[in-house]
Short mmCIF file of C-alpha atoms in Angstrom, two decimals:
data_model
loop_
_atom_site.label_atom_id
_atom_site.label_comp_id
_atom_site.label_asym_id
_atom_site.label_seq_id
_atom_site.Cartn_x
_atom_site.Cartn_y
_atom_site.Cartn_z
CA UNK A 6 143.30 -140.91 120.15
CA UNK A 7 145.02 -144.29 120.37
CA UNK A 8 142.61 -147.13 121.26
CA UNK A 9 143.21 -150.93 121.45
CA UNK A 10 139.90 -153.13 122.52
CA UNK A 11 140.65 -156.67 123.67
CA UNK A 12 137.89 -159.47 123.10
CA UNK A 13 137.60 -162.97 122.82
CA UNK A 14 138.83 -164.10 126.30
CA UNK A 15 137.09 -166.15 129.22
CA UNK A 16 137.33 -169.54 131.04
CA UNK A 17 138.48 -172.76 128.61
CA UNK A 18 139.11 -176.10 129.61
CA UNK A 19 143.04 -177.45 129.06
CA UNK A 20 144.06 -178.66 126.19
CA UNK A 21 141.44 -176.55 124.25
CA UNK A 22 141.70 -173.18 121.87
CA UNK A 23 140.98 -169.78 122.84
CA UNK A 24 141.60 -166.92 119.84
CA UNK A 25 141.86 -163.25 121.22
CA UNK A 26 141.38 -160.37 119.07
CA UNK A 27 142.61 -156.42 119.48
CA UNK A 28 140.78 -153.89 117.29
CA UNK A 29 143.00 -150.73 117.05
CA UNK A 30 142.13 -147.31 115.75
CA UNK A 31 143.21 -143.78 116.42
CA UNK A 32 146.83 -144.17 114.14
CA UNK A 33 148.05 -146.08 111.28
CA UNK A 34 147.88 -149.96 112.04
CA UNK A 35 149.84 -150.96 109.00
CA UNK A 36 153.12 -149.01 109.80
CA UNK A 37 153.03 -150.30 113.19
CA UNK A 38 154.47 -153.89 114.72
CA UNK A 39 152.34 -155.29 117.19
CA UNK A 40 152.23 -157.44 120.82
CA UNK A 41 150.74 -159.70 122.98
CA UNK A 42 151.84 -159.14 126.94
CA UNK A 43 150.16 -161.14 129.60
CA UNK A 44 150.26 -160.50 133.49
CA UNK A 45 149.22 -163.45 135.61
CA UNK A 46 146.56 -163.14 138.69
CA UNK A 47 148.93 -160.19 141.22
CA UNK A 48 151.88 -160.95 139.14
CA UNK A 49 154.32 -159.45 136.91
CA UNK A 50 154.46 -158.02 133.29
CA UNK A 51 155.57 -161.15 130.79
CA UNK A 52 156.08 -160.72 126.45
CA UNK A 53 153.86 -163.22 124.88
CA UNK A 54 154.78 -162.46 121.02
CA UNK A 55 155.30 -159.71 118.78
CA UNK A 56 154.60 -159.52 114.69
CA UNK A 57 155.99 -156.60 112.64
CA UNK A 58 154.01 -154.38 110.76
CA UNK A 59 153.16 -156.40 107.69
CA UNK A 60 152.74 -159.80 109.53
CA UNK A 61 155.98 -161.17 107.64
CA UNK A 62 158.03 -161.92 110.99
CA UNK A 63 156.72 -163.13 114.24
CA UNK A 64 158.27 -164.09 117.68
CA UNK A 65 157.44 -166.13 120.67
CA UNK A 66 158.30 -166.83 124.15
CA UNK A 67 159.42 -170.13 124.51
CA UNK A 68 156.89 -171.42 126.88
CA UNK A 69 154.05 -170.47 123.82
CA UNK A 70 156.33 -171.54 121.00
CA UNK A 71 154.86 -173.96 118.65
CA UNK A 72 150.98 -173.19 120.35
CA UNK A 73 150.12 -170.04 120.47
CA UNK A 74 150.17 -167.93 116.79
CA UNK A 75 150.05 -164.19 116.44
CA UNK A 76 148.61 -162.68 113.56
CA UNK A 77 146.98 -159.76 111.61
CA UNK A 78 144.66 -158.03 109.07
CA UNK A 79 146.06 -154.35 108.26
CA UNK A 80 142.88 -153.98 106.24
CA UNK A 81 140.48 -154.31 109.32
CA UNK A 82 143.42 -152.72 111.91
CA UNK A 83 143.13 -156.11 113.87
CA UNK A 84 145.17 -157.82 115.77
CA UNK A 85 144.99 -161.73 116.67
CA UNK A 86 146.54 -164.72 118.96
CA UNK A 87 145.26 -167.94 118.51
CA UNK A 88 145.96 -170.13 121.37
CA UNK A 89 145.79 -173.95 121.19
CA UNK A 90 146.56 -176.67 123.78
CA UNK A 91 146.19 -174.38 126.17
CA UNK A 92 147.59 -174.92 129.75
CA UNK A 93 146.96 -174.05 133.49
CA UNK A 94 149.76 -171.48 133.64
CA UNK A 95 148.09 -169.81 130.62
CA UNK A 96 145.71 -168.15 133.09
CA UNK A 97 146.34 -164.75 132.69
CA UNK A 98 145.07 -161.08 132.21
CA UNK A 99 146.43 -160.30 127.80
CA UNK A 100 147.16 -157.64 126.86
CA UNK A 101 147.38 -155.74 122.89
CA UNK A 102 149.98 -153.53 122.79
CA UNK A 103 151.34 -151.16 120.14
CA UNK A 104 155.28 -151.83 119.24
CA UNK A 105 155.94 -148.24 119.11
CA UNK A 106 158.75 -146.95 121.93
CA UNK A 107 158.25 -150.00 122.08
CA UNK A 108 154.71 -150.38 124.43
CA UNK A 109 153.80 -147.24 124.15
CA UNK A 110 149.78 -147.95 124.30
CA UNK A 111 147.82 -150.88 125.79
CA UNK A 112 144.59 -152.25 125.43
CA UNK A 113 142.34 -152.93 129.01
CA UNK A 114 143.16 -156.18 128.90
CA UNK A 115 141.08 -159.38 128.63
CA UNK A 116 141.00 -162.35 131.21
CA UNK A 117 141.84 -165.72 130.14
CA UNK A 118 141.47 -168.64 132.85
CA UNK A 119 141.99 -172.18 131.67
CA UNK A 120 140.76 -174.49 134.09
CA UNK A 121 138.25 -177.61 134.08
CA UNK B 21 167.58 -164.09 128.76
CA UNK B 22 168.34 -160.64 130.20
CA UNK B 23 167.26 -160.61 133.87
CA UNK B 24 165.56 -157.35 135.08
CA UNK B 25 165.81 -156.46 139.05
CA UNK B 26 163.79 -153.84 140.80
CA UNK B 27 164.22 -152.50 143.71
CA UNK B 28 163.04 -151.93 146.27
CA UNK B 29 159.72 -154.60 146.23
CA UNK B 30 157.98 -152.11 148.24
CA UNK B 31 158.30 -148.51 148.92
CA UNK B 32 156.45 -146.36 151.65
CA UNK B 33 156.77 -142.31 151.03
CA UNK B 34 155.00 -139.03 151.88
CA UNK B 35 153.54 -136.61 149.53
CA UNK B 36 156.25 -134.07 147.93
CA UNK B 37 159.50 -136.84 148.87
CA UNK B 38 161.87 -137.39 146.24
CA UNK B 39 161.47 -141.11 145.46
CA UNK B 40 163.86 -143.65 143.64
CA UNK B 41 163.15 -147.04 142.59
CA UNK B 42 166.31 -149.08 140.99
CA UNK B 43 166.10 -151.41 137.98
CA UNK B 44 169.42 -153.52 137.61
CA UNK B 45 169.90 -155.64 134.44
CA UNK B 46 171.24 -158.96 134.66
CA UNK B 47 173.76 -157.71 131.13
CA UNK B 48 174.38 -154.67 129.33
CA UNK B 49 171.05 -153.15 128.03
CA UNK B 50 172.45 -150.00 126.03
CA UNK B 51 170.27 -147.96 127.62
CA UNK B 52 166.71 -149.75 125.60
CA UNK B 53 164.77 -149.56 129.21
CA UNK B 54 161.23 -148.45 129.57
CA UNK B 55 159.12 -147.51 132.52
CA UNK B 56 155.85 -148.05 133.43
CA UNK B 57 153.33 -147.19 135.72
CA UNK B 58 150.58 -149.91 136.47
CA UNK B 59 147.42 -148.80 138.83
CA UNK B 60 144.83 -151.40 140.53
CA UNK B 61 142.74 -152.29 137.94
CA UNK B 62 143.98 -151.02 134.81
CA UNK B 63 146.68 -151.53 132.02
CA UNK B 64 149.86 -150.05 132.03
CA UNK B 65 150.84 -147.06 130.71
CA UNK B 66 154.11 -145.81 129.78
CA UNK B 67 155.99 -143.19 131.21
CA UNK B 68 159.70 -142.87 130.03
CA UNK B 69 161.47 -144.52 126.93
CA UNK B 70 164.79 -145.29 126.44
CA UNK B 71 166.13 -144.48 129.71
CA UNK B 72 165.48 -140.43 130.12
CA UNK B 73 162.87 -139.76 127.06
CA UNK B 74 159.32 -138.77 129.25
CA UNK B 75 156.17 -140.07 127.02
CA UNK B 76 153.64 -137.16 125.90
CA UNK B 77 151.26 -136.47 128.25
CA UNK B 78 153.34 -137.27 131.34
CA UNK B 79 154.00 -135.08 134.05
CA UNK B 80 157.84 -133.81 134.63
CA UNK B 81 158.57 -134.76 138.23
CA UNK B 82 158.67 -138.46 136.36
CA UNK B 83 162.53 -138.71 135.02
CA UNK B 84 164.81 -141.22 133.90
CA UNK B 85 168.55 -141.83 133.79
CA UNK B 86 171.04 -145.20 134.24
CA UNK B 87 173.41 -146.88 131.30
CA UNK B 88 174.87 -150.50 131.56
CA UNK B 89 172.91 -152.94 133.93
CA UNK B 90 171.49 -149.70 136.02
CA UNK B 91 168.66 -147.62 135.78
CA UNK B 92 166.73 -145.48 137.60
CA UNK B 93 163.38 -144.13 138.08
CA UNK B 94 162.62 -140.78 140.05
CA UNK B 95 159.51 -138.87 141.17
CA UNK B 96 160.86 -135.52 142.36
CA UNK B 97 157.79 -134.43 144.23
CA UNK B 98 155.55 -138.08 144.95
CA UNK B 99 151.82 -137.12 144.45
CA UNK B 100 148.65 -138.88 146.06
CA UNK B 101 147.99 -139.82 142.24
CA UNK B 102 151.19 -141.61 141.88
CA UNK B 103 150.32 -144.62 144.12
CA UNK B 104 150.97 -147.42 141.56
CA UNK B 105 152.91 -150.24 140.61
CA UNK B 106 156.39 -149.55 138.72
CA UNK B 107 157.46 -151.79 136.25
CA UNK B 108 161.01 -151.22 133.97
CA UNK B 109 161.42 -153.29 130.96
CA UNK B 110 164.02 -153.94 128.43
CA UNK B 111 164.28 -153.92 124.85
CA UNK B 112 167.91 -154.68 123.56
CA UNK B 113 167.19 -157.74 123.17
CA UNK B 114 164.32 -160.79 124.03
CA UNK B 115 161.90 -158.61 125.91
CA UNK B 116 161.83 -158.63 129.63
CA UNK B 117 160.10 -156.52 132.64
CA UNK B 118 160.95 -156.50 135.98
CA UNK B 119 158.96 -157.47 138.95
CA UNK B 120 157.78 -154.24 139.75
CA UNK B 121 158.03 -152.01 142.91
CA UNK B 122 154.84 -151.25 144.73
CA UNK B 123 154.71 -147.06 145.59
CA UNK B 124 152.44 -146.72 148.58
CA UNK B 125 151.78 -143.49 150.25
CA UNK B 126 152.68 -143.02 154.44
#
């Protein structure tokens, strides 16, 4: 069975770093590409970034271009996003998903709120 | 970026209608849509792939069709169980979802 557990989120003060990890298991991480979605508080659905299976290309909204960085280690089947100077409108609900149909499994989520 | 808009925002049906909620693309999407299915509370899940391809596990009252900017999603039979949120999402190029149409039961 295909599982993807979120961790690493919570409340952080602007400006500051927040890094969220997904631990997958239940299929092959390495042949896999990999994403970050994030749904705002009773909003809609919005692609954060996406890394292919080996980690040697990555892509980025624009709005988290240049501050947030995806990442991964095949060899523990994790998943990362390292968030810096992070901003109001960052608050959000993120989400690991698997690049497979593409989106075709999601993690439960983890709640981010940046606020002072 | 390709736009992605659903309609109706909010749909109000009995159990066993035929429901059908509309996904119109702002450019040709060749057909790379998704669908999912979002309940209170919980993640996502997806139920058809590239337009009309249903996802294991899901029932078969769910179907796809559409090509170009327009899609559709139908529920042949609506179900108690299928009170959700309905996202579509494209593929073909930057990723994009739409806004989602809320299925509520009469």
């Amino acid at each position: 069975e295909v599982q993807l557990v979120e961790s690493g989120g919570g409340l952080v003060q602007p400006g500051r770093s927040m890094k969220l990890s997904c631990a997958a298991s239940g299929f092959t991480f390495s042949n896999y590409g990999m994403a970050w979605v994030r749904q705002a508080p009773t909003k809609g659905l919005e692609w954060v970034a996406t890394i292919s299976y080996d980690g040697s290309s990555t892509y980025y909204r624009d709005s988290v271009k240049g501050r947030f960085t995806i990442s991964r280690d095949n060899a523990k089947s994790t998943l990362y996003l390292q968030m810096n100077s992070l901003r109001s409108e960052d608050t959000a609900t993120y989400y690991c998903t698997r690049w497979g149909r593409p989106f075709d499994y999601w993690g439960q989520g983890v709640m981010v709120t940046v606020s002072s | 970026d390709i736009q992605m808009t659903q309609s109706p925002s909010v749909l109000s049906a009995s159990v066993g209608d035929r429901v059908t909620l509309n996904c119109k693309a702002s450019q040709n999407i060749n057909k790379y849509l998704n669908w999912y299915q979002q309940k209170l509370g919980e993640a996502p899940k997806l139920l058809i792939y590239n337009t009309n391809n249903l996802q294991t596990g899901i029932p078969s009252r769910f179907s796809g069709s559409g090509s170009g900017t327009d899609y559709t999603l139908t529920i042949s039979s609506l179900q108690p169980e299928d009170v959700a949120t309905y996202f579509c999402f494209q593929h073909n190029s930057w990723p994009t979802f739409g806004s989602g149409t809320k299925l509520e039961i009469k």
